Amino acid sequence: MKISTRWIAEWSDFKLDVNSTCKSLTDLGIEVENCSKVSVNISDFFIGQIFSKETIFIRGKKFFLYYVLIKNNEKLKIYSTYKCLLGQKFIVSRSKIFFSENVYKYLKKYHSSISEIFFCSPFSLGISNVKNIPIKLDSSFDFNMNLCKKFVVYDSIIKLNIPYNRIEELNVTGILREIYVYKNIKFSKFKKKFIKSSKNKKHTKIFLEKSIKNYCYLGRKFTGLDISIKTPSWICERLKIFNINSNNILFDIINYVYLELGESFHVLDSNCINKKIFIKVSKNSKISDSSNNYFFLKKNNIIICNKKEILVFGNNFNSKYSNVNVKTKNIFLGSLFLENNVFNNYTKNSVCSREINYFHYSSNYDMQFFALKYITKIILRICGGTAHSIINIENFEKHNKNIIFLKKKNIKRIMGLSFVDNNVEQILHVLGYKFFKQKIGWKVLVPVWKKNIIIEEDIISDIVRVYGLDKIPATAPYEKCNITYKNFHNNNFIKDIKNLLVSIGYYEVLNYSFIDNTFDKMFTKNINNIKILNPISKNMSTMRSSLLPGLLKNFIFNNNRQHDNIKIFELGLCYFKNFKSYLGISEKMFLSCLLVGNTNFNWDEKTRKVDFYDIKGDLEYITENLRLHNNIRFVNKKIMGLEKNVSAYIFLEKKLIGKIGKLDLQILKKNNFNRNVDIFLFEICLEDFCKLDIYNIKKISGYPSIVRDVSIIVNNFIKYDDLLKFCKQIFFKYLVDIYIFDFYNGPNLSYGKKSISIRLTFQSINKTLKENYIDKIFVNNIKLLKKKFGAIVKNR
């Protein structure tokens, strides 16, 4: 962000020095990258000589009417209270719009608004911040002299690096507020003024959807405007500082006021609203803006519309239906304020654009009315026309003010210093907080414009930067910490999993929680992904929702260094959007493994390539040791990032907890890895593991067991999991173990058939089972198996 010191000085009550301004901003945590001195190109001012004067009265006030001669022998009138002599020469300007609003306010002291030309002062030309009397010239000055070379006005442009969480400082008022804080003066330029809703039936009517609560909408209609005129040079010059090109006079003024006050407005052609404006919560829709750029507007965004079309989304992004052009004469100017909690609820699925975040809605309810009055004056002064009375609609039934309790002990704990109560209260007062003293601290009411203050530590951080970081002694913090993995710490759950994986040859890796968004898209649909608003780099722009991208990077790095056999795993947190939780984010513990290369199980077994069943066996080894093997099942599915026929979802009982399979080769090609390598991996969420009774110890039976085998022929499409699940249901009595021990699919079988052999083990905890009893149960239940799956039972 760049800003002009002359612009800041116009709003200041005291003289500003460039060096002290830069120092104060740096001390308050706003980095000043550089400060450059530039000359301001001032035109439209001349040498004028008084050749006649009269004394007149306007509305009972005494004025001098001066007739002034300028170049080309043109004669113009000045009505002024300043006493001048005949023959004196002054610097004069034709147009009052050459000056900014606040500069012209000072010139009113000497001029009537009906003057044809105006005296220029050192203040108006930017030569001095104090002197504001007309500039006299001696008789040697000629009418055709180039005054631009004689009076060069200098300004200083400061380039600032403002933290992203302090958006309220991205304007002149925000920067000036920080300067006031440094000088230990409370900034109270704009006082809140309440107004009543207009009762004029001819006014535009505003209709708000009932679901929208805690809002304030201000607006007014303008008629008879001339929008075809050129934007004044002083507005264009200041917009250029912020790299904003001049467009339309109305939008230039809106941008100018936003850069000054931080308040955004929307402007509509009054013909498109037909005296009725509807403010609603949007549904999924495709709209185009005034430049015919298309946007997909998602649910839960506030829109402004008429009966048929969307007119505005955000607070000043016009659709093609409400665009204002040079022929427009009548407009409606409005501003919508939403409380912070309401704003978050409605904008969470808005258009994905950083600019819209800046201009969504009014940020400061206390300044909203002042900003509307201020922008009205500028529009009327430049474009002429008439402004109708202000429409005000507000509803704060549940005025949820941001109240935070600030404890004295926490200030001491974090800062390492003991503060006198008066010092803390003075800093809070200067920063604009309202507070109520309590026994152990303060009940602090956060200003509406401080969007970044959410918790107690944020207020303490604000106190620290005002107090001064250089004044805090460098001491090591002391705090008793009890850090656990939620309830994963119980039964050494995490430690057990790591030991199991290490015992079968895996190596643990650790990766950053920030990953590249394109990497994340390879394994997830990006629905609940969390993007970093101000990332360090593109490679760290998204909070990970999967551990697989990190493992894939580890593989590519090691394989490029001639490591062909890789067995790695990672245990870590992944992050997801969850608007029901605190701050709208939830974190879950995940386990991921990657297997690639060759393997051999015994010294006399030949080396072979790893396959899907190796990685599946490693997962089953973990679940079996955790006593979860009976709760886990696999369902074959096409999964994003994995090959179609070699992938499956992992279920813990009925809940989906992960995925397993072979990596899709297309993902390797996207990462510039062109070798054909079979990579197998799995990922599971451990959140639900600890909810089960993992170590459920049962008494061992001392009675003998009975084993029965059954071989059946079924259709190929029948899943093994369905067979075993049904067998468990029908052989529930005394069944202690069941598994498939043989499989055949080849010659001597009908097309589309397969042979499966299942072994069942029966045992009682209380008695010895009889062979004929088990045989009777076995025969009856085999009939149910044949009926359910159309199975053919082989002869034993």
PDB file of C-alpha atoms in Angstrom, residues 97-335:
ATOM      1  CA  ILE A  97     -12.707  21.469  -7.475  1.00  0.00           C
ATOM      2  CA  PHE A  98      -8.962  21.854  -7.953  1.00  0.00           C
ATOM      3  CA  PHE A  99      -8.739  21.586  -4.163  1.00  0.00           C
ATOM      4  CA  SER A 100      -9.669  18.658  -1.927  1.00  0.00           C
ATOM      5  CA  GLU A 101     -12.730  18.880   0.315  1.00  0.00           C
ATOM      6  CA  ASN A 102     -10.799  19.757   3.455  1.00  0.00           C
ATOM      7  CA  VAL A 103      -8.554  22.319   1.733  1.00  0.00           C
ATOM      8  CA  TYR A 104     -11.553  24.093   0.264  1.00  0.00           C
ATOM      9  CA  LYS A 105     -13.125  24.229   3.729  1.00  0.00           C
ATOM     10  CA  TYR A 106     -10.310  26.593   4.752  1.00  0.00           C
ATOM     11  CA  LEU A 107     -10.693  28.707   1.608  1.00  0.00           C
ATOM     12  CA  LYS A 108     -14.338  29.395   2.476  1.00  0.00           C
ATOM     13  CA  LYS A 109     -13.008  31.770   5.111  1.00  0.00           C
ATOM     14  CA  TYR A 110     -12.088  34.215   2.369  1.00  0.00           C
ATOM     15  CA  HIS A 111     -14.502  33.415  -0.450  1.00  0.00           C
ATOM     16  CA  SER A 112     -18.141  33.283  -1.293  1.00  0.00           C
ATOM     17  CA  SER A 113     -19.338  30.296  -3.293  1.00  0.00           C
ATOM     18  CA  ILE A 114     -20.460  32.628  -6.133  1.00  0.00           C
ATOM     19  CA  SER A 115     -16.896  33.704  -6.929  1.00  0.00           C
ATOM     20  CA  GLU A 116     -15.673  33.128 -10.492  1.00  0.00           C
ATOM     21  CA  ILE A 117     -12.058  32.719  -9.387  1.00  0.00           C
ATOM     22  CA  PHE A 118     -10.304  32.063  -6.046  1.00  0.00           C
ATOM     23  CA  PHE A 119      -7.233  33.187  -4.182  1.00  0.00           C
ATOM     24  CA  CYS A 120      -4.636  30.453  -3.628  1.00  0.00           C
ATOM     25  CA  SER A 121      -2.905  30.007  -0.282  1.00  0.00           C
ATOM     26  CA  PRO A 122       0.301  28.141   0.698  1.00  0.00           C
ATOM     27  CA  PHE A 123      -1.929  25.546   2.360  1.00  0.00           C
ATOM     28  CA  SER A 124      -4.025  24.960  -0.771  1.00  0.00           C
ATOM     29  CA  LEU A 125      -0.904  24.481  -2.907  1.00  0.00           C
ATOM     30  CA  GLY A 126       0.694  22.135  -0.415  1.00  0.00           C
ATOM     31  CA  ILE A 127       3.569  24.533   0.346  1.00  0.00           C
ATOM     32  CA  SER A 128       2.621  24.957   4.002  1.00  0.00           C
ATOM     33  CA  ASN A 129       0.410  23.139   6.486  1.00  0.00           C
ATOM     34  CA  VAL A 130      -0.264  26.307   8.496  1.00  0.00           C
ATOM     35  CA  LYS A 131      -0.432  29.485   6.392  1.00  0.00           C
ATOM     36  CA  ASN A 132      -3.761  29.902   4.660  1.00  0.00           C
ATOM     37  CA  ILE A 133      -3.788  33.531   3.483  1.00  0.00           C
ATOM     38  CA  PRO A 134      -3.688  34.560  -0.207  1.00  0.00           C
ATOM     39  CA  ILE A 135      -0.212  34.512  -1.762  1.00  0.00           C
ATOM     40  CA  LYS A 136       0.903  38.045  -2.739  1.00  0.00           C
ATOM     41  CA  LEU A 137       3.308  38.566  -5.635  1.00  0.00           C
ATOM     42  CA  ASP A 138       5.490  41.562  -6.376  1.00  0.00           C
ATOM     43  CA  SER A 139       5.023  43.667  -9.491  1.00  0.00           C
ATOM     44  CA  SER A 140       7.868  41.908 -11.388  1.00  0.00           C
ATOM     45  CA  PHE A 141       5.686  38.858 -12.040  1.00  0.00           C
ATOM     46  CA  ASP A 142       4.380  38.786 -15.600  1.00  0.00           C
ATOM     47  CA  PHE A 143       0.944  37.340 -16.525  1.00  0.00           C
ATOM     48  CA  ASN A 144       2.524  34.799 -18.910  1.00  0.00           C
ATOM     49  CA  MET A 145       5.144  33.569 -16.419  1.00  0.00           C
ATOM     50  CA  ASN A 146       5.218  29.779 -15.831  1.00  0.00           C
ATOM     51  CA  LEU A 147       4.260  29.499 -12.171  1.00  0.00           C
ATOM     52  CA  CYS A 148       4.652  25.688 -12.174  1.00  0.00           C
ATOM     53  CA  LYS A 149       8.441  26.117 -12.298  1.00  0.00           C
ATOM     54  CA  LYS A 150       8.399  28.818  -9.663  1.00  0.00           C
ATOM     55  CA  PHE A 151       6.153  27.053  -7.169  1.00  0.00           C
ATOM     56  CA  VAL A 152       7.053  23.361  -7.148  1.00  0.00           C
ATOM     57  CA  VAL A 153       4.943  21.465  -4.621  1.00  0.00           C
ATOM     58  CA  TYR A 154       6.591  18.428  -3.072  1.00  0.00           C
ATOM     59  CA  ASP A 155       4.907  15.451  -1.491  1.00  0.00           C
ATOM     60  CA  SER A 156       6.168  12.267   0.153  1.00  0.00           C
ATOM     61  CA  ILE A 157       4.826   8.831  -0.863  1.00  0.00           C
ATOM     62  CA  ILE A 158       5.210   6.183   1.834  1.00  0.00           C
ATOM     63  CA  LYS A 159       5.087   2.519   0.809  1.00  0.00           C
ATOM     64  CA  LEU A 160       3.669   0.417   3.647  1.00  0.00           C
ATOM     65  CA  ASN A 161       3.457  -3.318   4.258  1.00  0.00           C
ATOM     66  CA  ILE A 162       0.280  -3.760   6.297  1.00  0.00           C
ATOM     67  CA  PRO A 163      -0.491  -7.169   7.889  1.00  0.00           C
ATOM     68  CA  TYR A 164      -3.420  -8.921   6.251  1.00  0.00           C
ATOM     69  CA  ASN A 165      -5.372  -9.182   9.506  1.00  0.00           C
ATOM     70  CA  ARG A 166      -5.427  -5.373   9.861  1.00  0.00           C
ATOM     71  CA  ILE A 167      -7.525  -4.472   6.822  1.00  0.00           C
ATOM     72  CA  GLU A 168      -9.036  -1.514   8.701  1.00  0.00           C
ATOM     73  CA  GLU A 169      -5.708   0.307   8.163  1.00  0.00           C
ATOM     74  CA  LEU A 170      -5.824   0.115   4.359  1.00  0.00           C
ATOM     75  CA  ASN A 171      -7.021   3.729   4.117  1.00  0.00           C
ATOM     76  CA  VAL A 172      -6.023   7.261   5.151  1.00  0.00           C
ATOM     77  CA  THR A 173      -8.205   7.217   8.266  1.00  0.00           C
ATOM     78  CA  GLY A 174      -6.739   3.900   9.429  1.00  0.00           C
ATOM     79  CA  ILE A 175      -3.160   5.168   9.065  1.00  0.00           C
ATOM     80  CA  LEU A 176      -4.034   8.460  10.789  1.00  0.00           C
ATOM     81  CA  ARG A 177      -5.673   6.527  13.630  1.00  0.00           C
ATOM     82  CA  GLU A 178      -2.361   4.716  14.201  1.00  0.00           C
ATOM     83  CA  ILE A 179      -0.452   8.025  14.224  1.00  0.00           C
ATOM     84  CA  TYR A 180      -2.851   9.373  16.859  1.00  0.00           C
ATOM     85  CA  VAL A 181      -2.218   6.233  18.945  1.00  0.00           C
ATOM     86  CA  TYR A 182       1.542   6.832  18.762  1.00  0.00           C
ATOM     87  CA  LYS A 183       1.040  10.421  19.944  1.00  0.00           C
ATOM     88  CA  ASN A 184      -1.148   9.111  22.795  1.00  0.00           C
ATOM     89  CA  ILE A 185      -4.234  10.988  21.563  1.00  0.00           C
ATOM     90  CA  LYS A 186      -7.644   9.370  21.162  1.00  0.00           C
ATOM     91  CA  PHE A 187      -8.857   9.558  17.555  1.00  0.00           C
ATOM     92  CA  SER A 188     -12.390  10.982  17.621  1.00  0.00           C
ATOM     93  CA  LYS A 189     -12.809  12.637  14.249  1.00  0.00           C
ATOM     94  CA  PHE A 190     -16.135  11.056  13.396  1.00  0.00           C
ATOM     95  CA  LYS A 191     -18.950  11.091  15.897  1.00  0.00           C
ATOM     96  CA  LYS A 192     -21.827   8.675  15.509  1.00  0.00           C
ATOM     97  CA  LYS A 193     -25.100  10.339  14.502  1.00  0.00           C
ATOM     98  CA  PHE A 194     -28.399   8.512  14.651  1.00  0.00           C
ATOM     99  CA  ILE A 195     -31.135   9.293  12.154  1.00  0.00           C
ATOM    100  CA  LYS A 196     -34.705   8.141  11.832  1.00  0.00           C
ATOM    101  CA  SER A 197     -36.147   6.308   8.870  1.00  0.00           C
ATOM    102  CA  SER A 198     -37.669   8.572   6.254  1.00  0.00           C
ATOM    103  CA  LYS A 199     -41.468   8.661   6.150  1.00  0.00           C
ATOM    104  CA  ASN A 200     -41.652  10.181   2.646  1.00  0.00           C
ATOM    105  CA  LYS A 201     -43.752   7.827   0.514  1.00  0.00           C
ATOM    106  CA  LYS A 202     -41.928   8.910  -2.641  1.00  0.00           C
ATOM    107  CA  HIS A 203     -38.700   7.435  -1.312  1.00  0.00           C
ATOM    108  CA  THR A 204     -37.205   4.199  -2.512  1.00  0.00           C
ATOM    109  CA  LYS A 205     -38.468   1.318  -0.368  1.00  0.00           C
ATOM    110  CA  ILE A 206     -36.030  -1.223   1.059  1.00  0.00           C
ATOM    111  CA  PHE A 207     -37.116  -4.817   1.739  1.00  0.00           C
ATOM    112  CA  LEU A 208     -34.808  -7.133   3.717  1.00  0.00           C
ATOM    113  CA  GLU A 209     -35.134 -10.891   3.980  1.00  0.00           C
ATOM    114  CA  LYS A 210     -36.296 -11.924   7.463  1.00  0.00           C
ATOM    115  CA  SER A 211     -33.330 -14.247   8.005  1.00  0.00           C
ATOM    116  CA  ILE A 212     -30.916 -11.271   7.915  1.00  0.00           C
ATOM    117  CA  LYS A 213     -30.435  -9.905  11.435  1.00  0.00           C
ATOM    118  CA  ASN A 214     -28.345  -7.145  13.023  1.00  0.00           C
ATOM    119  CA  TYR A 215     -27.890  -4.812  10.085  1.00  0.00           C
ATOM    120  CA  CYS A 216     -27.950  -1.121   9.156  1.00  0.00           C
ATOM    121  CA  TYR A 217     -28.706   0.044   5.619  1.00  0.00           C
ATOM    122  CA  LEU A 218     -28.229   3.690   4.580  1.00  0.00           C
ATOM    123  CA  GLY A 219     -29.042   5.113   1.181  1.00  0.00           C
ATOM    124  CA  ARG A 220     -30.200   8.190  -0.674  1.00  0.00           C
ATOM    125  CA  LYS A 221     -31.360   9.111  -4.135  1.00  0.00           C
ATOM    126  CA  PHE A 222     -29.655  11.733  -6.350  1.00  0.00           C
ATOM    127  CA  THR A 223     -31.351  13.434  -9.301  1.00  0.00           C
ATOM    128  CA  GLY A 224     -30.140  15.716 -12.069  1.00  0.00           C
ATOM    129  CA  LEU A 225     -26.468  14.685 -11.940  1.00  0.00           C
ATOM    130  CA  ASP A 226     -23.977  15.366 -14.716  1.00  0.00           C
ATOM    131  CA  ILE A 227     -21.804  12.217 -14.810  1.00  0.00           C
ATOM    132  CA  SER A 228     -20.223  13.031 -18.155  1.00  0.00           C
ATOM    133  CA  ILE A 229     -17.765  15.542 -16.660  1.00  0.00           C
ATOM    134  CA  LYS A 230     -14.100  14.700 -16.260  1.00  0.00           C
ATOM    135  CA  THR A 231     -12.806  13.512 -12.881  1.00  0.00           C
ATOM    136  CA  PRO A 232     -10.908  16.357 -11.112  1.00  0.00           C
ATOM    137  CA  SER A 233      -7.130  16.079 -11.279  1.00  0.00           C
ATOM    138  CA  TRP A 234      -6.721  15.943  -7.489  1.00  0.00           C
ATOM    139  CA  ILE A 235      -8.846  12.787  -7.331  1.00  0.00           C
ATOM    140  CA  CYS A 236      -7.041  11.168 -10.286  1.00  0.00           C
ATOM    141  CA  GLU A 237      -3.615  11.896  -8.806  1.00  0.00           C
ATOM    142  CA  ARG A 238      -4.509  10.264  -5.499  1.00  0.00           C
ATOM    143  CA  LEU A 239      -6.129   7.237  -7.105  1.00  0.00           C
ATOM    144  CA  LYS A 240      -2.907   6.718  -9.101  1.00  0.00           C
ATOM    145  CA  ILE A 241      -0.969   6.405  -5.840  1.00  0.00           C
ATOM    146  CA  PHE A 242      -3.031   3.273  -5.136  1.00  0.00           C
ATOM    147  CA  ASN A 243      -2.675   2.077  -8.773  1.00  0.00           C
ATOM    148  CA  ILE A 244      -6.361   2.738  -9.508  1.00  0.00           C
ATOM    149  CA  ASN A 245      -7.142   4.047 -12.998  1.00  0.00           C
ATOM    150  CA  SER A 246      -9.832   6.659 -13.489  1.00  0.00           C
ATOM    151  CA  ASN A 247     -13.067   5.161 -14.816  1.00  0.00           C
ATOM    152  CA  ASN A 248     -16.383   6.887 -14.218  1.00  0.00           C
ATOM    153  CA  ILE A 249     -16.691  10.013 -12.042  1.00  0.00           C
ATOM    154  CA  LEU A 250     -19.067   8.256  -9.609  1.00  0.00           C
ATOM    155  CA  PHE A 251     -16.905   5.157  -9.186  1.00  0.00           C
ATOM    156  CA  ASP A 252     -13.830   7.366  -8.876  1.00  0.00           C
ATOM    157  CA  ILE A 253     -15.488   9.244  -6.006  1.00  0.00           C
ATOM    158  CA  ILE A 254     -16.556   5.948  -4.343  1.00  0.00           C
ATOM    159  CA  ASN A 255     -12.983   4.645  -4.589  1.00  0.00           C
ATOM    160  CA  TYR A 256     -11.634   7.969  -3.319  1.00  0.00           C
ATOM    161  CA  VAL A 257     -13.890   7.926  -0.242  1.00  0.00           C
ATOM    162  CA  TYR A 258     -13.031   4.276   0.421  1.00  0.00           C
ATOM    163  CA  LEU A 259      -9.315   5.138   0.361  1.00  0.00           C
ATOM    164  CA  GLU A 260      -9.946   8.003   2.778  1.00  0.00           C
ATOM    165  CA  LEU A 261     -12.472   6.485   5.202  1.00  0.00           C
ATOM    166  CA  GLY A 262     -12.489   2.745   4.506  1.00  0.00           C
ATOM    167  CA  GLU A 263     -16.244   2.811   3.829  1.00  0.00           C
ATOM    168  CA  SER A 264     -17.595   1.246   0.638  1.00  0.00           C
ATOM    169  CA  PHE A 265     -20.758   2.214  -1.285  1.00  0.00           C
ATOM    170  CA  HIS A 266     -22.762   0.829  -4.166  1.00  0.00           C
ATOM    171  CA  VAL A 267     -24.375   3.020  -6.817  1.00  0.00           C
ATOM    172  CA  LEU A 268     -27.394   2.011  -8.918  1.00  0.00           C
ATOM    173  CA  ASP A 269     -29.209   3.547 -11.830  1.00  0.00           C
ATOM    174  CA  SER A 270     -32.504   4.509 -10.183  1.00  0.00           C
ATOM    175  CA  ASN A 271     -34.392   3.446 -13.334  1.00  0.00           C
ATOM    176  CA  CYS A 272     -33.436  -0.218 -12.764  1.00  0.00           C
ATOM    177  CA  ILE A 273     -34.823  -0.399  -9.213  1.00  0.00           C
ATOM    178  CA  ASN A 274     -38.292   1.124  -9.787  1.00  0.00           C
ATOM    179  CA  LYS A 275     -38.394   2.555  -6.223  1.00  0.00           C
ATOM    180  CA  LYS A 276     -37.949  -0.915  -4.665  1.00  0.00           C
ATOM    181  CA  ILE A 277     -34.745  -2.607  -3.508  1.00  0.00           C
ATOM    182  CA  PHE A 278     -34.631  -6.162  -2.128  1.00  0.00           C
ATOM    183  CA  ILE A 279     -31.743  -7.374   0.054  1.00  0.00           C
ATOM    184  CA  LYS A 280     -31.627 -11.167   0.128  1.00  0.00           C
ATOM    185  CA  VAL A 281     -29.478 -14.232   0.803  1.00  0.00           C
ATOM    186  CA  SER A 282     -28.362 -15.667  -2.534  1.00  0.00           C
ATOM    187  CA  LYS A 283     -28.717 -19.142  -3.966  1.00  0.00           C
ATOM    188  CA  ASN A 284     -26.336 -20.747  -6.458  1.00  0.00           C
ATOM    189  CA  SER A 285     -26.370 -18.555  -9.552  1.00  0.00           C
ATOM    190  CA  LYS A 286     -24.261 -17.435 -12.487  1.00  0.00           C
ATOM    191  CA  ILE A 287     -24.059 -13.669 -12.960  1.00  0.00           C
ATOM    192  CA  SER A 288     -21.996 -11.236 -14.999  1.00  0.00           C
ATOM    193  CA  ASP A 289     -20.589  -7.947 -13.728  1.00  0.00           C
ATOM    194  CA  SER A 290     -20.479  -4.563 -15.467  1.00  0.00           C
ATOM    195  CA  SER A 291     -17.416  -5.692 -17.506  1.00  0.00           C
ATOM    196  CA  ASN A 292     -19.191  -8.890 -18.695  1.00  0.00           C
ATOM    197  CA  ASN A 293     -16.978 -11.089 -16.505  1.00  0.00           C
ATOM    198  CA  TYR A 294     -18.888 -14.154 -15.290  1.00  0.00           C
ATOM    199  CA  PHE A 295     -18.976 -15.262 -11.653  1.00  0.00           C
ATOM    200  CA  PHE A 296     -20.490 -18.309  -9.983  1.00  0.00           C
ATOM    201  CA  LEU A 297     -22.169 -16.871  -6.906  1.00  0.00           C
ATOM    202  CA  LYS A 298     -22.574 -19.579  -4.272  1.00  0.00           C
ATOM    203  CA  LYS A 299     -25.074 -19.839  -1.442  1.00  0.00           C
ATOM    204  CA  ASN A 300     -25.161 -17.607   1.648  1.00  0.00           C
ATOM    205  CA  ASN A 301     -23.979 -14.359   0.092  1.00  0.00           C
ATOM    206  CA  ILE A 302     -25.897 -11.108   0.579  1.00  0.00           C
ATOM    207  CA  ILE A 303     -27.160  -9.678  -2.716  1.00  0.00           C
ATOM    208  CA  ILE A 304     -29.077  -6.513  -3.644  1.00  0.00           C
ATOM    209  CA  CYS A 305     -31.658  -6.935  -6.387  1.00  0.00           C
ATOM    210  CA  ASN A 306     -34.905  -5.746  -7.891  1.00  0.00           C
ATOM    211  CA  LYS A 307     -37.844  -8.054  -8.544  1.00  0.00           C
ATOM    212  CA  LYS A 308     -36.082  -9.910 -11.370  1.00  0.00           C
ATOM    213  CA  GLU A 309     -32.303  -9.451 -11.500  1.00  0.00           C
ATOM    214  CA  ILE A 310     -29.316  -9.277  -9.151  1.00  0.00           C
ATOM    215  CA  LEU A 311     -28.028  -5.687  -9.147  1.00  0.00           C
ATOM    216  CA  VAL A 312     -25.139  -5.781  -6.663  1.00  0.00           C
ATOM    217  CA  PHE A 313     -23.114  -8.554  -4.990  1.00  0.00           C
ATOM    218  CA  GLY A 314     -20.729  -7.651  -2.227  1.00  0.00           C
ATOM    219  CA  ASN A 315     -21.278  -3.974  -1.456  1.00  0.00           C
ATOM    220  CA  ASN A 316     -20.111  -2.355  -4.691  1.00  0.00           C
ATOM    221  CA  PHE A 317     -19.742  -5.014  -7.404  1.00  0.00           C
ATOM    222  CA  ASN A 318     -22.411  -4.113  -9.934  1.00  0.00           C
ATOM    223  CA  SER A 319     -23.996  -6.605 -12.285  1.00  0.00           C
ATOM    224  CA  LYS A 320     -24.637  -5.697 -15.913  1.00  0.00           C
ATOM    225  CA  TYR A 321     -28.261  -4.770 -15.051  1.00  0.00           C
ATOM    226  CA  SER A 322     -27.338  -1.883 -12.728  1.00  0.00           C
ATOM    227  CA  ASN A 323     -24.380  -0.329 -14.522  1.00  0.00           C
ATOM    228  CA  VAL A 324     -24.161   3.485 -14.449  1.00  0.00           C
ATOM    229  CA  ASN A 325     -22.990   5.301 -17.607  1.00  0.00           C
ATOM    230  CA  VAL A 326     -22.391   8.927 -18.670  1.00  0.00           C
ATOM    231  CA  LYS A 327     -26.036   9.336 -19.721  1.00  0.00           C
ATOM    232  CA  THR A 328     -27.369   8.442 -16.264  1.00  0.00           C
ATOM    233  CA  LYS A 329     -28.984  11.380 -14.469  1.00  0.00           C
ATOM    234  CA  ASN A 330     -30.623   9.765 -11.451  1.00  0.00           C
ATOM    235  CA  ILE A 331     -28.850   7.323  -9.131  1.00  0.00           C
ATOM    236  CA  PHE A 332     -29.311   5.571  -5.801  1.00  0.00           C
ATOM    237  CA  LEU A 333     -26.293   5.404  -3.452  1.00  0.00           C
ATOM    238  CA  GLY A 334     -26.336   2.872  -0.612  1.00  0.00           C
ATOM    239  CA  SER A 335     -24.249   1.160   2.061  1.00  0.00           C
TER     240      SER A 335
END
